Coordinates of C-alpha atoms and ligand atoms in Angstrom, one line a residue:
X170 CA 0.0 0.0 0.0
X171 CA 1.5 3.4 -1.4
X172 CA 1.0 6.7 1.1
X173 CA -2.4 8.3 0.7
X174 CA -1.8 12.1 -0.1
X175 CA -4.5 15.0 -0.6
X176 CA -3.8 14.9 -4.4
X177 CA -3.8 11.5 -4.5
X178 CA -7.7 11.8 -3.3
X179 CA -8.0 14.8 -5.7
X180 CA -7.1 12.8 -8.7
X181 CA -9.8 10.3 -6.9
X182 CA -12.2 13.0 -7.6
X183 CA -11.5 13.7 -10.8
X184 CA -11.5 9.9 -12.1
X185 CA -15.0 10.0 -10.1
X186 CA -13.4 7.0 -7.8
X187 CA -15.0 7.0 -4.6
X188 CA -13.4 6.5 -1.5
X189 CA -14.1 5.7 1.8
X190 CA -13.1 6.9 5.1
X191 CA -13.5 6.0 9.1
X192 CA -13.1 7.8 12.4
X193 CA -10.0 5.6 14.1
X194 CA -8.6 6.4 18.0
X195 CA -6.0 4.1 18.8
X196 CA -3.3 2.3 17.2
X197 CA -5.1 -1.0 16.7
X198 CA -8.2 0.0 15.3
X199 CA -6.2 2.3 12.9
X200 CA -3.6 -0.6 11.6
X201 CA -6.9 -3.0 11.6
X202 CA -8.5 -0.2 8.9
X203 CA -5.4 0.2 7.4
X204 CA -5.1 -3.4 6.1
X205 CA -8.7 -3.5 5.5
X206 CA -8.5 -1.1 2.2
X207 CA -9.3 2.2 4.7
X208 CA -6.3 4.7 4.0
X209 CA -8.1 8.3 5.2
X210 CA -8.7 8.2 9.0
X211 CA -9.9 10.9 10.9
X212 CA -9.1 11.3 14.7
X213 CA -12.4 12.7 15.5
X214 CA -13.1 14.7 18.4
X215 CA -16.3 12.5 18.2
X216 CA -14.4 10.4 20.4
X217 CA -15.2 12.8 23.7
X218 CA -18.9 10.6 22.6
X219 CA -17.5 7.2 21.2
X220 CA -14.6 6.5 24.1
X221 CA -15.1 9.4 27.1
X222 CA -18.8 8.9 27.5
X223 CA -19.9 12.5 27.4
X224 CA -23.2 13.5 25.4
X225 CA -21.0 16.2 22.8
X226 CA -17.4 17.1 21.6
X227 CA -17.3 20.3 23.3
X228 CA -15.4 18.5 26.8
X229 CA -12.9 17.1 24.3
X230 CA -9.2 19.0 25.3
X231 CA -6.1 19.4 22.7
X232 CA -4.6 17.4 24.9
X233 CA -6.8 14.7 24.2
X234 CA -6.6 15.0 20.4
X235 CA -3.1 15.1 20.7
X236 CA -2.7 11.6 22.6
X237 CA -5.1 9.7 20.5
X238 CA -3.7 10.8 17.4
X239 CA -0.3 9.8 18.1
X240 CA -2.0 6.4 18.8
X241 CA -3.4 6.6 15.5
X242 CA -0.7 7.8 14.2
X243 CA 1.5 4.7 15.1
X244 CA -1.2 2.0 14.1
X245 CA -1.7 3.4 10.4
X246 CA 1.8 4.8 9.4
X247 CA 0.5 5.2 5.6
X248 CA -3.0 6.4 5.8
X249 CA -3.9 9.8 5.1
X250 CA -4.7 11.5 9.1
X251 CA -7.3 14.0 9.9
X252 CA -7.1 15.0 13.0
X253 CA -9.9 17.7 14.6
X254 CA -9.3 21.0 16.2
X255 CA -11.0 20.6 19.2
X256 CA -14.1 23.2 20.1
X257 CA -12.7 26.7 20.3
X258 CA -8.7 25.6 20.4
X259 CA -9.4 27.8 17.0
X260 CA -11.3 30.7 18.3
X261 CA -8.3 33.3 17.3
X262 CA -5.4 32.7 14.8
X263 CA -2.8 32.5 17.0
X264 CA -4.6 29.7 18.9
X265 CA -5.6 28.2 15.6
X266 CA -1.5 28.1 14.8
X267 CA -0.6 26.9 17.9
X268 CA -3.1 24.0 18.4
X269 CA -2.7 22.4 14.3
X270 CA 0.8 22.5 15.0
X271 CA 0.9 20.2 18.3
X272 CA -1.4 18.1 15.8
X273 CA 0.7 17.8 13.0
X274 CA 3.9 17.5 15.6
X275 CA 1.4 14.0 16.6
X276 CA 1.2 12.7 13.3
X277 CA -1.9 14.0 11.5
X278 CA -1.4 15.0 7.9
X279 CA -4.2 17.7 8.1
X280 CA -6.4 19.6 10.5
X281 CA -10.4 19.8 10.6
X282 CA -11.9 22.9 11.1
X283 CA -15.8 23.3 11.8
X284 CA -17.4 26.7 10.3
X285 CA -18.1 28.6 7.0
X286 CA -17.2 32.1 5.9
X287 CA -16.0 33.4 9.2
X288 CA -13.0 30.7 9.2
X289 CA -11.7 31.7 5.9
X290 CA -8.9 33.7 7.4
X291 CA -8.1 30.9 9.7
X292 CA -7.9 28.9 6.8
X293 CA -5.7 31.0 5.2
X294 CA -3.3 31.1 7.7
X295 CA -2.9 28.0 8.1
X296 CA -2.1 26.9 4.5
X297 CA 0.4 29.7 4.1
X298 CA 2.2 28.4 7.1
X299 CA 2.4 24.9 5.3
X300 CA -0.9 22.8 7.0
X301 CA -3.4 21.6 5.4
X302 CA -6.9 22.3 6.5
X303 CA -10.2 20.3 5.8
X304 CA -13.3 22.3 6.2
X305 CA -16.7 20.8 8.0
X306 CA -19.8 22.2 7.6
X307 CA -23.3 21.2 7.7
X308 CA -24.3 19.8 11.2
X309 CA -21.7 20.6 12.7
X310 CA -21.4 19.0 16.2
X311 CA -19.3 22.0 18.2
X312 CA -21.9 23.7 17.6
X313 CA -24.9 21.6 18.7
X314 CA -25.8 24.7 21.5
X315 CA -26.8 27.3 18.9
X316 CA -28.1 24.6 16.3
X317 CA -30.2 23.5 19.8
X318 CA -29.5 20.0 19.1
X319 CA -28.7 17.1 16.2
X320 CA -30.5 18.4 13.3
X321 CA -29.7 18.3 9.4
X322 CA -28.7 21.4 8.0
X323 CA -29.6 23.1 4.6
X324 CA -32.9 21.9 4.3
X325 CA -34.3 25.4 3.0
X326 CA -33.1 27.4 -0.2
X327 CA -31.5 29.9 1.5
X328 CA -29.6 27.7 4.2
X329 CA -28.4 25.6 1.3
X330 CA -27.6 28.5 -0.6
X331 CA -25.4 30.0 2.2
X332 CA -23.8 26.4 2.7
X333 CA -22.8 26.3 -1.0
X334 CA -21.5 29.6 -0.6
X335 CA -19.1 29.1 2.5
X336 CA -17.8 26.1 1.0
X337 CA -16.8 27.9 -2.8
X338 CA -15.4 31.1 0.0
X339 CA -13.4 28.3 1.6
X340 CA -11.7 26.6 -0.8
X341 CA -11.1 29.6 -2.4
X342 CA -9.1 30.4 1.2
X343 CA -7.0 26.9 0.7
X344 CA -9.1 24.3 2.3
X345 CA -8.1 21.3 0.7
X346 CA -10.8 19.1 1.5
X347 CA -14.2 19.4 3.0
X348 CA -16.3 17.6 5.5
X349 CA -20.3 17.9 4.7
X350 CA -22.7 16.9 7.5
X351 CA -26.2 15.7 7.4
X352 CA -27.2 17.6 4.4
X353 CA -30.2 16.7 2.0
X354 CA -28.7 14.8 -1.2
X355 CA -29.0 17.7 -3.5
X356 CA -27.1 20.0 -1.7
X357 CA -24.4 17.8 -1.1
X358 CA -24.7 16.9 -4.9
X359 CA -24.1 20.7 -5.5
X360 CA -21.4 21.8 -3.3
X361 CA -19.4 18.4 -4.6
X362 CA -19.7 19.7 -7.8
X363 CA -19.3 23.2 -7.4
X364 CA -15.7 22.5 -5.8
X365 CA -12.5 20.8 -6.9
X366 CA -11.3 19.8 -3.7
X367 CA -12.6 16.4 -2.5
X368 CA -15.6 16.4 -0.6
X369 CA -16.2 14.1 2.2
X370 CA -20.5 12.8 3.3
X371 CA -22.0 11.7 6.9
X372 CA -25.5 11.4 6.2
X373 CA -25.3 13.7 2.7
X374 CA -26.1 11.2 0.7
X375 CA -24.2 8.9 -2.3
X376 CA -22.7 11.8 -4.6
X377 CA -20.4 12.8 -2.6
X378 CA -16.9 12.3 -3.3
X379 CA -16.4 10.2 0.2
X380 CA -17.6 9.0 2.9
X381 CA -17.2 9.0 6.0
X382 CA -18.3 7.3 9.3
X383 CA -17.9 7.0 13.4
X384 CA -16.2 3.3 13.8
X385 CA -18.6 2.3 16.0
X386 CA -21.5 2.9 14.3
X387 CA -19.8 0.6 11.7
X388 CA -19.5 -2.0 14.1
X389 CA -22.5 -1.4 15.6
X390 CA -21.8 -0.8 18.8
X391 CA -23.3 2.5 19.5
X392 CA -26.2 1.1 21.4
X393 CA -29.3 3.0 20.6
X394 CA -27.7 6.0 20.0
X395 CA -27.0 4.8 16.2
X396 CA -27.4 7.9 13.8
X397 CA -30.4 7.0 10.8
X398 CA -27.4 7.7 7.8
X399 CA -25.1 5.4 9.6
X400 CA -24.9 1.4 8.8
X401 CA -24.1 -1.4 11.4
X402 CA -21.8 -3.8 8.6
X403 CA -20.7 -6.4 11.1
X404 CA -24.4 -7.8 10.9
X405 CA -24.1 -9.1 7.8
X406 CA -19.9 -10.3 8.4
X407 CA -18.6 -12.8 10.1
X408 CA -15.7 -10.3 11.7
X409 CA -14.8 -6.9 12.0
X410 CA -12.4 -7.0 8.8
X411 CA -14.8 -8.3 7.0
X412 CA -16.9 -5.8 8.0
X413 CA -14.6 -2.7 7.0
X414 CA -14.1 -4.5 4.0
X415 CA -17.4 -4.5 2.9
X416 CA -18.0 -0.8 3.7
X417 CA -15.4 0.1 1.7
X418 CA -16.9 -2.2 -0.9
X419 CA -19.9 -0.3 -0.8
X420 CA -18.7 3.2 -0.2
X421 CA -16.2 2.3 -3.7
X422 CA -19.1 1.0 -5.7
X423 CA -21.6 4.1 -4.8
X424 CA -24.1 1.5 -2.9
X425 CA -23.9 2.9 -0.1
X426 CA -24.9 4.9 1.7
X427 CA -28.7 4.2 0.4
X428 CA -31.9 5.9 0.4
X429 CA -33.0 4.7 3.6
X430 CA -29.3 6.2 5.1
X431 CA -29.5 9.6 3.1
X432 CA -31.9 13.0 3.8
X433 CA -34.3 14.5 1.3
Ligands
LIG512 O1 -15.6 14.0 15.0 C1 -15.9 13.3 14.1 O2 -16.0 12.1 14.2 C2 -16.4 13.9 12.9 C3 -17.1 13.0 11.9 C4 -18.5 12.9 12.3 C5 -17.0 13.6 10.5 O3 -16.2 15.1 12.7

C-alpha cells in the first residue's frame, strides 16, 4: 500500500473514484482499517462521545486530540490522518497556529476545522504556514448549542444556498478538502460539484466524493444512539475485517450509503 496524499484523493475525484473513510482512535483499530483497504482516517473529536462517554465534543481538550492521534498515528503509518481541532482551540489565529501545530507535531497529515465564511482567514493562515486544513460544515457538532440539538442542516433554499456559498469562499481560502454533514442529497450533490477539492459525506447522501463514518456505528456498537445515515456492517460479516471490507466495498461501488441512510 502506497501513502495516501491530498492529491492523491484529488485525482480520486477527478476519475469520479469514490473513497471511503473512518473515524480511528488508537493504534489498533487504525492498523486494523489500514489493512482493510481504509487509507483516510480521521481522529475525531467525536471520540469525547465514542470513548469518554460525554453527550457532545465540546469536553474534548487538545490534549486529548493530541494523545489519540499519536496512537493513531503509530497503528496506520500510511494512511492519510485528519485530525480535529478541538471546540474553540481555534477561536483566534494564533490559537488556531498553535493548536494544528501540536497536531501535525502528533502525526496527523491535516487539521479539521468546523465553520463557514468566518473561518476563511483561519484557513488562510494555516495553509500559508504549510498545514493543510479540511473544512466541516453542515451539522456541525461543536456547535450543537446554537443549532439547539442534532439536526440536518440546509434543508431550505436559503440555508443551502449560504452552505454552498461558505464552501466555494473556503476553498477559495485553501481548504483542501471538505467535510459535509447531514445535508439533503442535492445540496451535497451541489457543493461536490461546485468544488475541486474532494468532498467528504456523513449522512449527505451517495454523490459525494467520500464517505465517512464514526467506527462504532460501523460495528455497531453504538447502542441506541445509532445515527439513521449510519450502517451497522458487522451484521451481515462474520468479523470486524470483514466488515470494513465490505464498507469500503460499498462506499467504492456508490451502494452505499442508500436511500433509507440519506436525507431529502
Ligand atoms: O468528530 C468526528 O468524528 C467527525 C465526523 C463525524 C466527521 O467530525
Amino acid at each position: 500500500m502506497n501513502i495516501t496524499t491530498i492529491s492523491y484523493l484529488r485525482h480520486q475525484k477527478q476519475r469520479q473514484q469514490k473513497f471511503a473513510s473512518i473515524t480511528a482512535y488508537d493504534a489498533t483499530f487504525a492498523s486494523l482499517f489500514e489493512q482493510h483497504g481504509i487509507s483516510v482516517m480521521l481522529v475525531g473529536d467525536s471520540l469525547g462521545m465514542t470513548i469518554q462517554g460525554h453527550d457532545s465534543t465540546l469536553p474534548v481538550t487538545l490534549d486529548d486530540m493530541i494523545y489519540h492521534t499519536r496512537c493513531v498515528r503509530r497503528g496506520a503509518t500510511k494512511s492519510l490522518l485528519l485530525a480535529d481541532l478541538p471546540f474553540m482551540c481555534y477561536a483566534t489565529l494564533s490559537q488556531a497556529y498553535e493548536s494544528a501545530a501540536a497536531l501535525m507535531r502528533a502525526g496527523a497529515n491535516i487539521v479539521k476545522l468546523e465553520g463557514g465564511f468566518w473561518i476563511t482567514k483561519t484557513v488562510r493562515g494555516l495553509t500559508e504556514r504549510a498545514v493543510p486544513v479540511c473544512c466541516h460544515l453542515g451539522l456541525t457538532p461543536q456547535s450543537v448549542n446554537i443549532f439547539g440539538g442534532y439536526k440536518i442542516q440546509g434543508r431550505d433554499k436559503d440555508s443551502a444556498d449560504k452552505l454552498l456559498a461558505d464552501a466555494i469562499a473556503l476553498e477559495l481560502a485553501g481548504a483542501q478538502m471538505l467535510v459535509l454533514e447531514c445535508v439533503p442529497v442535492t445540496l451535497a450533490e451541489r457543493v461536490t460539484r461546485a468544488l475541486s477539492i474532494p468532498v467528504i459525506g456523513i449522512g449527505a447522501g451517495v454523490m459525494t466524493d467520500g464517505q465517512i463514518l464514526v467506527m462504532h456505528d460501523v460495528l455497531g456498537i453504538t447502542g441506541n444512539r445509532a445515527p439513521s445515515f449510519a450502517r451497522n456492517f458487522l451484521v451481515d460479516c462474520e468479523d470486524i475485517p470483514a466488515a470494513i471490507r465490505l464498507y469500503v466495498q460499498e462506499v467504492e461501488a456508490g451502494e452505499f450509503p442508500a436511500t433509507q441512510h440519506s436525507f431529502y
